[in-house]
PDB file of C-alpha atoms and ligand atoms in Angstrom:
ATOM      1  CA  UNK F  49     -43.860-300.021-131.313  1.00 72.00           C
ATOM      2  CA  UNK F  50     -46.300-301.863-134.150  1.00 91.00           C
ATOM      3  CA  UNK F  51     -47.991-304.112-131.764  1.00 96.00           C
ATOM      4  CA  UNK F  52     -49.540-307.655-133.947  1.00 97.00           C
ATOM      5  CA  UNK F  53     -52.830-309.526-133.476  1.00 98.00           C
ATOM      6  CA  UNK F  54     -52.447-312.992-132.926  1.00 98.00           C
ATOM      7  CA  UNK F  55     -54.360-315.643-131.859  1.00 98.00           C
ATOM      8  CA  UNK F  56     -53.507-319.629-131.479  1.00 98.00           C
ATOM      9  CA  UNK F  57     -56.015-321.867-133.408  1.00 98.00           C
ATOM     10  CA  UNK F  58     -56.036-325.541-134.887  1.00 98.00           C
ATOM     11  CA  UNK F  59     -56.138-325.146-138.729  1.00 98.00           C
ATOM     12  CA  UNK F  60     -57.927-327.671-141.032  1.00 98.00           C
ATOM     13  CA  UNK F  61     -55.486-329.435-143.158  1.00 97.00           C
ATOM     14  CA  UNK F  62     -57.136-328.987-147.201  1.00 97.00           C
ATOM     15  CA  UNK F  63     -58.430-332.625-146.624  1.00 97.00           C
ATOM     16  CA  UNK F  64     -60.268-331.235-143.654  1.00 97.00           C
ATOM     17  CA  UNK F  65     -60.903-328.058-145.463  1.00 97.00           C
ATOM     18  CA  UNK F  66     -62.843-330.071-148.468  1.00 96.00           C
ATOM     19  CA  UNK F  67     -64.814-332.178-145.829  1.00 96.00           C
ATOM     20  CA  UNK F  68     -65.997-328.973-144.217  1.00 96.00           C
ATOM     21  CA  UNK F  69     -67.079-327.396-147.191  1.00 95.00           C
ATOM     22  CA  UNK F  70     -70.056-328.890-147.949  1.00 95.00           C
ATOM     23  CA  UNK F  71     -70.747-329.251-144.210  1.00 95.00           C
ATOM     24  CA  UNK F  72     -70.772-325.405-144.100  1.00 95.00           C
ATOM     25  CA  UNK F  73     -72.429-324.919-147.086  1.00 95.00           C
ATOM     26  CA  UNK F  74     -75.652-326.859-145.660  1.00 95.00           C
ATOM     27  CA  UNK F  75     -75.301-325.036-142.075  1.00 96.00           C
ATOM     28  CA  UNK F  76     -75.057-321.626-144.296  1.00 95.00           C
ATOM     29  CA  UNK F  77     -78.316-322.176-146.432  1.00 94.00           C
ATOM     30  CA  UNK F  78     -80.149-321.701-142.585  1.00 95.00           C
ATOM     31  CA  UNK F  79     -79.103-317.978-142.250  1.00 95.00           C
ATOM     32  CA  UNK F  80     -81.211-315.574-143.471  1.00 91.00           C
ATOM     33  CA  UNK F  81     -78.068-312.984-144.025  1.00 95.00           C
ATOM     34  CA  UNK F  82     -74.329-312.569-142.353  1.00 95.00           C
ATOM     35  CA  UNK F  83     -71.167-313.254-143.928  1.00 95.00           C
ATOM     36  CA  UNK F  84     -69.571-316.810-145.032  1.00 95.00           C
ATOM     37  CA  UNK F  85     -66.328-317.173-143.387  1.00 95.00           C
ATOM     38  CA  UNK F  86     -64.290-318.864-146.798  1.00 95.00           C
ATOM     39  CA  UNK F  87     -63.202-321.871-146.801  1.00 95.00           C
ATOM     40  CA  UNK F  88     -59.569-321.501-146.730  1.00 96.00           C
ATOM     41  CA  UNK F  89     -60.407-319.542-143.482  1.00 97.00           C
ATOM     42  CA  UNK F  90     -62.125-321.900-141.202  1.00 97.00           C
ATOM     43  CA  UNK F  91     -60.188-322.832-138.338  1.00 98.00           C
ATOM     44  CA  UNK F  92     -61.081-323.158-134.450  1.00 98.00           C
ATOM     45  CA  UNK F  93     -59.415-320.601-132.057  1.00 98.00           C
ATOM     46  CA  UNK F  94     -57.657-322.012-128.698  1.00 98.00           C
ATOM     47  CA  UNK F  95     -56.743-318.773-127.407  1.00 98.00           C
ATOM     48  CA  UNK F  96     -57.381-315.072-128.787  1.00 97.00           C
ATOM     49  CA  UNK F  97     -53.946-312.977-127.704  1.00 97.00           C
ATOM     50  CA  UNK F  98     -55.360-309.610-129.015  1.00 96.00           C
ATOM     51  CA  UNK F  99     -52.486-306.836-130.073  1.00 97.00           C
ATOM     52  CA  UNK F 100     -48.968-308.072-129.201  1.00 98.00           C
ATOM     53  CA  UNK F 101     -45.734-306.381-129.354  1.00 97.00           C
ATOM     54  CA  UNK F 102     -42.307-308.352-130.576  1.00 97.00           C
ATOM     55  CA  UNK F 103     -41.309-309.184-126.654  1.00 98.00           C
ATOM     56  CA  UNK F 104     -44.896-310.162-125.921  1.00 98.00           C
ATOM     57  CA  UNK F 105     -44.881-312.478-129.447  1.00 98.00           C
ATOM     58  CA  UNK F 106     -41.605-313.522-128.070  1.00 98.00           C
ATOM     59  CA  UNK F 107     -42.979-314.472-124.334  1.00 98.00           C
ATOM     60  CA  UNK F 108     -46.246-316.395-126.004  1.00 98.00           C
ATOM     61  CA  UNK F 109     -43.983-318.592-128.688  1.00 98.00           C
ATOM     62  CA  UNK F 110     -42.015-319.558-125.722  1.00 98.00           C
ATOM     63  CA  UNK F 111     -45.021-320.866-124.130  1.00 98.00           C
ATOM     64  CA  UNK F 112     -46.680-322.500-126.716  1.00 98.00           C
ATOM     65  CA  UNK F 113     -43.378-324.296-127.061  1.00 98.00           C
ATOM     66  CA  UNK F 114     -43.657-325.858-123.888  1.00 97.00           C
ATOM     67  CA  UNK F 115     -47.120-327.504-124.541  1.00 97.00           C
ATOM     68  CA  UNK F 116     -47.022-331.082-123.715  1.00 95.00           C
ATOM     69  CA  UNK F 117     -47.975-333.054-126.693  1.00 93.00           C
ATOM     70  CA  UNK F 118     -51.238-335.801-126.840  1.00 93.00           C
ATOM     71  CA  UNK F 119     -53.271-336.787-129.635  1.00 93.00           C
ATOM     72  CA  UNK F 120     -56.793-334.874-130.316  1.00 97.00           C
ATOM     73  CA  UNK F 121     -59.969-336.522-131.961  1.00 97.00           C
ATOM     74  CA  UNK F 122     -62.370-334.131-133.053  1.00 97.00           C
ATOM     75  CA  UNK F 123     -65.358-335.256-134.612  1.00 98.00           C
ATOM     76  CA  UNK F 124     -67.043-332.041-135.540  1.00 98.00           C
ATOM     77  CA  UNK F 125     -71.162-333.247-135.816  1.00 97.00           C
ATOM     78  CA  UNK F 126     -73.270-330.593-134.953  1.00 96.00           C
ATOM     79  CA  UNK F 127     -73.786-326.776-136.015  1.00 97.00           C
ATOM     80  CA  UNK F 128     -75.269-324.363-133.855  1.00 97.00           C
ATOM     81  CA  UNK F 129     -75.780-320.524-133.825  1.00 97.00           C
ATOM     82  CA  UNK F 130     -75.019-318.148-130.945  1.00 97.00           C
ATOM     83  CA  UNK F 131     -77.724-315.103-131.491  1.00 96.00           C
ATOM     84  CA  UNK F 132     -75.458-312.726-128.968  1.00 96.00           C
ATOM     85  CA  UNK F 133     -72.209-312.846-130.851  1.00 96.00           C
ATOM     86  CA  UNK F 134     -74.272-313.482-134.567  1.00 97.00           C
ATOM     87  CA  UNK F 135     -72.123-316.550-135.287  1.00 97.00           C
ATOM     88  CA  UNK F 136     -72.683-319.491-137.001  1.00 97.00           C
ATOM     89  CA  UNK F 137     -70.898-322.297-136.872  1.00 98.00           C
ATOM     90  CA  UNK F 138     -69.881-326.500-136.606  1.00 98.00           C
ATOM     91  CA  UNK F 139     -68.395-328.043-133.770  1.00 98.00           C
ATOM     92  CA  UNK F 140     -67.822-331.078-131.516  1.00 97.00           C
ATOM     93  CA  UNK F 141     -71.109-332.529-129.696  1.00 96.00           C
ATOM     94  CA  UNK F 142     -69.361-333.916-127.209  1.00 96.00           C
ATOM     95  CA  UNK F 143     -65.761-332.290-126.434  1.00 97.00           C
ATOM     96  CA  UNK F 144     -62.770-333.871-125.777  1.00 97.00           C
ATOM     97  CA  UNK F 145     -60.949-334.147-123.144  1.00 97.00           C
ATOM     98  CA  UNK F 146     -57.288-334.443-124.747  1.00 97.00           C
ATOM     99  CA  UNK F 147     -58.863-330.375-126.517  1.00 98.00           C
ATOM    100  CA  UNK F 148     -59.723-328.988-123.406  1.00 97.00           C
ATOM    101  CA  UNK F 149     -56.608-329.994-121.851  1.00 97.00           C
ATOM    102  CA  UNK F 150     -54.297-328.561-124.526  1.00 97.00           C
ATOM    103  CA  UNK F 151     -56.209-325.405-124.389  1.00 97.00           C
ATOM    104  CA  UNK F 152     -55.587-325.446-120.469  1.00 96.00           C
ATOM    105  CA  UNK F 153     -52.214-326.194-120.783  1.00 97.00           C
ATOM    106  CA  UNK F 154     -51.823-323.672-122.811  1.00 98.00           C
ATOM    107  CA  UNK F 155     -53.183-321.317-120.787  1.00 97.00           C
ATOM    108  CA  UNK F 156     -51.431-322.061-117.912  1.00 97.00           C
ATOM    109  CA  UNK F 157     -47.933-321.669-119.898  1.00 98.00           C
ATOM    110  CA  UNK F 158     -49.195-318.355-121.001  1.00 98.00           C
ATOM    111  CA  UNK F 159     -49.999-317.507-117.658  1.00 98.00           C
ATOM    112  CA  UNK F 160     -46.573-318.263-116.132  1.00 97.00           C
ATOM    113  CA  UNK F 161     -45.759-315.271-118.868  1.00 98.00           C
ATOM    114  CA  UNK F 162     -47.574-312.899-117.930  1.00 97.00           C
ATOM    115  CA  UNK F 163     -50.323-313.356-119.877  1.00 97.00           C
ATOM    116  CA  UNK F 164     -54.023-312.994-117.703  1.00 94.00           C
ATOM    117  CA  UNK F 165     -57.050-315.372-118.837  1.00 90.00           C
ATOM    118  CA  UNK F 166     -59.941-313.107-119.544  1.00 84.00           C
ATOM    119  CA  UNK F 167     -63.112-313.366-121.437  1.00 82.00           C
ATOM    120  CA  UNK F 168     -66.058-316.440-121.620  1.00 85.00           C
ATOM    121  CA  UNK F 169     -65.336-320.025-120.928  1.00 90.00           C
ATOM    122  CA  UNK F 170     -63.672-321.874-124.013  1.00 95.00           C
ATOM    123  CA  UNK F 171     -66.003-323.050-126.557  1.00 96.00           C
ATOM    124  CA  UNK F 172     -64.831-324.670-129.609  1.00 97.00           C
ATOM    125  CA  UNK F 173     -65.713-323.680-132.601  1.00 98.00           C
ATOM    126  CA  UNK F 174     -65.370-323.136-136.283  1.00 98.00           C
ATOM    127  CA  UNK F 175     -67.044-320.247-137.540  1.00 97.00           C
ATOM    128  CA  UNK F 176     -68.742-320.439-140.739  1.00 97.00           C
ATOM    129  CA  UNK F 177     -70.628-317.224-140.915  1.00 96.00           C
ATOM    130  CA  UNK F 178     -70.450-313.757-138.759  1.00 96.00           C
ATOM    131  CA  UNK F 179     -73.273-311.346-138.687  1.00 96.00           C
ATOM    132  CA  UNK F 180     -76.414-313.826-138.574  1.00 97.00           C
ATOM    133  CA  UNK F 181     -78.808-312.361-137.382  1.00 97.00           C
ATOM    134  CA  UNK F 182     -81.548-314.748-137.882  1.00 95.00           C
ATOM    135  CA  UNK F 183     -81.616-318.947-138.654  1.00 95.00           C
ATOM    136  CA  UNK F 184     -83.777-321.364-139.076  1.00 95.00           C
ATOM    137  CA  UNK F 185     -83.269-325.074-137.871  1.00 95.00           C
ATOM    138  CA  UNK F 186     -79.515-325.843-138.168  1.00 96.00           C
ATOM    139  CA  UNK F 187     -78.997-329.164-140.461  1.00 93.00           C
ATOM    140  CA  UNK F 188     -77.291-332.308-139.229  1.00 94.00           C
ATOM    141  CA  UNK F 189     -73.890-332.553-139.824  1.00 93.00           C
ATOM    142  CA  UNK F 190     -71.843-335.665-141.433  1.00 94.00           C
ATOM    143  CA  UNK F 191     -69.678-336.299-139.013  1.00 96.00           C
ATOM    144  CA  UNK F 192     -65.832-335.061-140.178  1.00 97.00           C
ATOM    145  CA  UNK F 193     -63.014-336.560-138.084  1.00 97.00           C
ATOM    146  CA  UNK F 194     -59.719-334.206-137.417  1.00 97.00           C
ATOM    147  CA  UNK F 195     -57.214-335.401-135.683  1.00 97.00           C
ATOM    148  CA  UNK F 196     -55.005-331.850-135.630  1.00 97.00           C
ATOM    149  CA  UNK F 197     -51.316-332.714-135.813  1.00 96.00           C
ATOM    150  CA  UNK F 198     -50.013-329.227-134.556  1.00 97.00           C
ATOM    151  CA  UNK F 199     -51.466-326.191-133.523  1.00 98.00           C
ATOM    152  CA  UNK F 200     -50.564-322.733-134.683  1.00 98.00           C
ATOM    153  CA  UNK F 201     -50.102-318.895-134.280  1.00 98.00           C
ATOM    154  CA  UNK F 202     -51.682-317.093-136.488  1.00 98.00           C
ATOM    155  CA  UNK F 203     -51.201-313.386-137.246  1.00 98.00           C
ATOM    156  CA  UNK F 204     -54.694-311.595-138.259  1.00 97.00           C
ATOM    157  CA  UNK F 205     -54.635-308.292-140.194  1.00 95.00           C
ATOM    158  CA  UNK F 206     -58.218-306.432-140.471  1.00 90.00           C
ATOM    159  CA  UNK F 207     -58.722-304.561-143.590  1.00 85.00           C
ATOM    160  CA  UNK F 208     -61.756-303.308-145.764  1.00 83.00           C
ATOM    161  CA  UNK F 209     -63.084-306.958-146.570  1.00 82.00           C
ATOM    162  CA  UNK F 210     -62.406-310.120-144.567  1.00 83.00           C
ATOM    163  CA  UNK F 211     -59.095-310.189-142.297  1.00 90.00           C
ATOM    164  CA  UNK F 212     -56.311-311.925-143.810  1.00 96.00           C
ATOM    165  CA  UNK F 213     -54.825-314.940-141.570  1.00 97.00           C
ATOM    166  CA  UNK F 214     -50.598-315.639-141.814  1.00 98.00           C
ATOM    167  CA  UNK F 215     -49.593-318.691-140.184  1.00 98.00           C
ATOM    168  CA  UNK F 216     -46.746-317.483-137.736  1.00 98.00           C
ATOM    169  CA  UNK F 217     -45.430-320.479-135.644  1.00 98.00           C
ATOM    170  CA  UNK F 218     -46.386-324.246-135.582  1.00 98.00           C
ATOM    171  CA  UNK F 219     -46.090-326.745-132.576  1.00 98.00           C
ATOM    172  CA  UNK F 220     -46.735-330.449-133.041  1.00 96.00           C
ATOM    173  CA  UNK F 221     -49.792-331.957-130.721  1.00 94.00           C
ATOM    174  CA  UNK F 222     -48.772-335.784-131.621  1.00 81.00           C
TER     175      UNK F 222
HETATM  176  P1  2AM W 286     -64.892-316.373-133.780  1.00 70.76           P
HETATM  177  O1  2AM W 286     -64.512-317.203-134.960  1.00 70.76           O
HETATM  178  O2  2AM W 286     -65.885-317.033-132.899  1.00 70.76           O
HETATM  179  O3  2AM W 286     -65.285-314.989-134.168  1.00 70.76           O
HETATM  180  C1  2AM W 286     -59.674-314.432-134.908  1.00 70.76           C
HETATM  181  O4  2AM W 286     -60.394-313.262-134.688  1.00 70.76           O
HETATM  182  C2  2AM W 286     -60.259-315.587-134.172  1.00 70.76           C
HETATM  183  O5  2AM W 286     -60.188-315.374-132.762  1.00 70.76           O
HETATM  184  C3  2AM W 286     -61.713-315.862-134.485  1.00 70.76           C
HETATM  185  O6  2AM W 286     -61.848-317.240-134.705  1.00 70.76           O
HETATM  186  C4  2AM W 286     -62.473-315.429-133.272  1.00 70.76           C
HETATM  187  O7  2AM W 286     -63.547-316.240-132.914  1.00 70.76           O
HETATM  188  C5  2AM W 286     -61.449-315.593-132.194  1.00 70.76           C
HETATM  189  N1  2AM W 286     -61.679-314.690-131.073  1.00 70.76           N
HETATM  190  C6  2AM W 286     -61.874-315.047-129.792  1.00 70.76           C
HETATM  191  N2  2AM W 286     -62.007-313.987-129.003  1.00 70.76           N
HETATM  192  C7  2AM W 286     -61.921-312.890-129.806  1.00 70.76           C
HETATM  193  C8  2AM W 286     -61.998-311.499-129.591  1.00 70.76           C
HETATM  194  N3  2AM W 286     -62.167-310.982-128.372  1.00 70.76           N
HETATM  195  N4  2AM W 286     -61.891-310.692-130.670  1.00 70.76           N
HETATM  196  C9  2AM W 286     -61.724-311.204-131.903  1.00 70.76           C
HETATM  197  N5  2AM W 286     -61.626-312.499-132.181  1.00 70.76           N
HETATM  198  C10 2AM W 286     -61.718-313.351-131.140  1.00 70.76           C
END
């Protein structure tokens, strides 16, 4: 059985995806090598599923369709850059509430599915660059306000180059 790699994420809407640019850009210039995530592929990740099969797929729509709904304001103002996974990237200084409770409601629907919570605590982010090994100071950021109005699935197919990302399923937040 083909088994998929999914993951759920928030994903910028182009007006987002245009503020972030230049935002990225800035962060970018700091790294003295890596990778640039592109622009139409910066997103943050709520929950990595890994490989899936259809009745697993199934099992995780179902509970992402059970997510309560509340309204999210991210203002993404800083950068930073974790050495041990090589990523750069921009995020929230201070984290919202209203985020970390979707993300824990989500989890706990995925749980009553079968699905088992493993890995690091949850820290938002949007990538902009992978394999960075070395930065110097991180710019300031001007501050870009997202208020997400639905969170996705997204299907992720590795390849040669960069994956490719397929929107598979949508759920409003507000
Ligand atoms: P990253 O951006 O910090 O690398 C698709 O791979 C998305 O899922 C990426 O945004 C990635 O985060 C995130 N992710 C979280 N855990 C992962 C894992 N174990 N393997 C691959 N990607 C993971």
């Amino acid at each position: 059985m083909t088994k998929e790699r999914l993951f759920f994420a928030l994903w910028p809407s182009d007006n987002i995806r245009e503020a972030l640019r230049p935002a990225a850009d800035a962060v970018r210039d700091a790294a003295a090598d890596g990778k640039t995530v592109s622009q139409d592929k910066l997103h943050i990740t709520l929950r990595f599923m890994g490989s899936l099969d259809a009745d697993q797929w199934k099992a995780a729509e179902l509970a992402a369709s059970r997510v309560r709904e509340r309204s999210i304001d991210l203002l993404l103002d800083r950068a930073g850059y974790w050495p041990q996974s090589r990523v750069l990237w921009i995020g929230c200084g201070e984290v919202p509430d209203a985020l970390l409770g979707l993300v824990a409601d989500l989890n706990t629907e995925l749980g009553g599915e079968g699905f088992e919570l493993t890995g690091r605590p949850y820290r938002p982010h949007v990538t902009v660059a992978r394999g960075v090994t070395d930065c110097a100071e991180l710019p300031p950021i001007r501050p870009i306000h997202w208020e997400p109005a639905h969170f996705v699935l997204v299907r992720s197919q590795l390849g040669a180059g960069d994956p490719s990302y397929e929107i598979v399923g949508e759920w409003p937040i507000r």
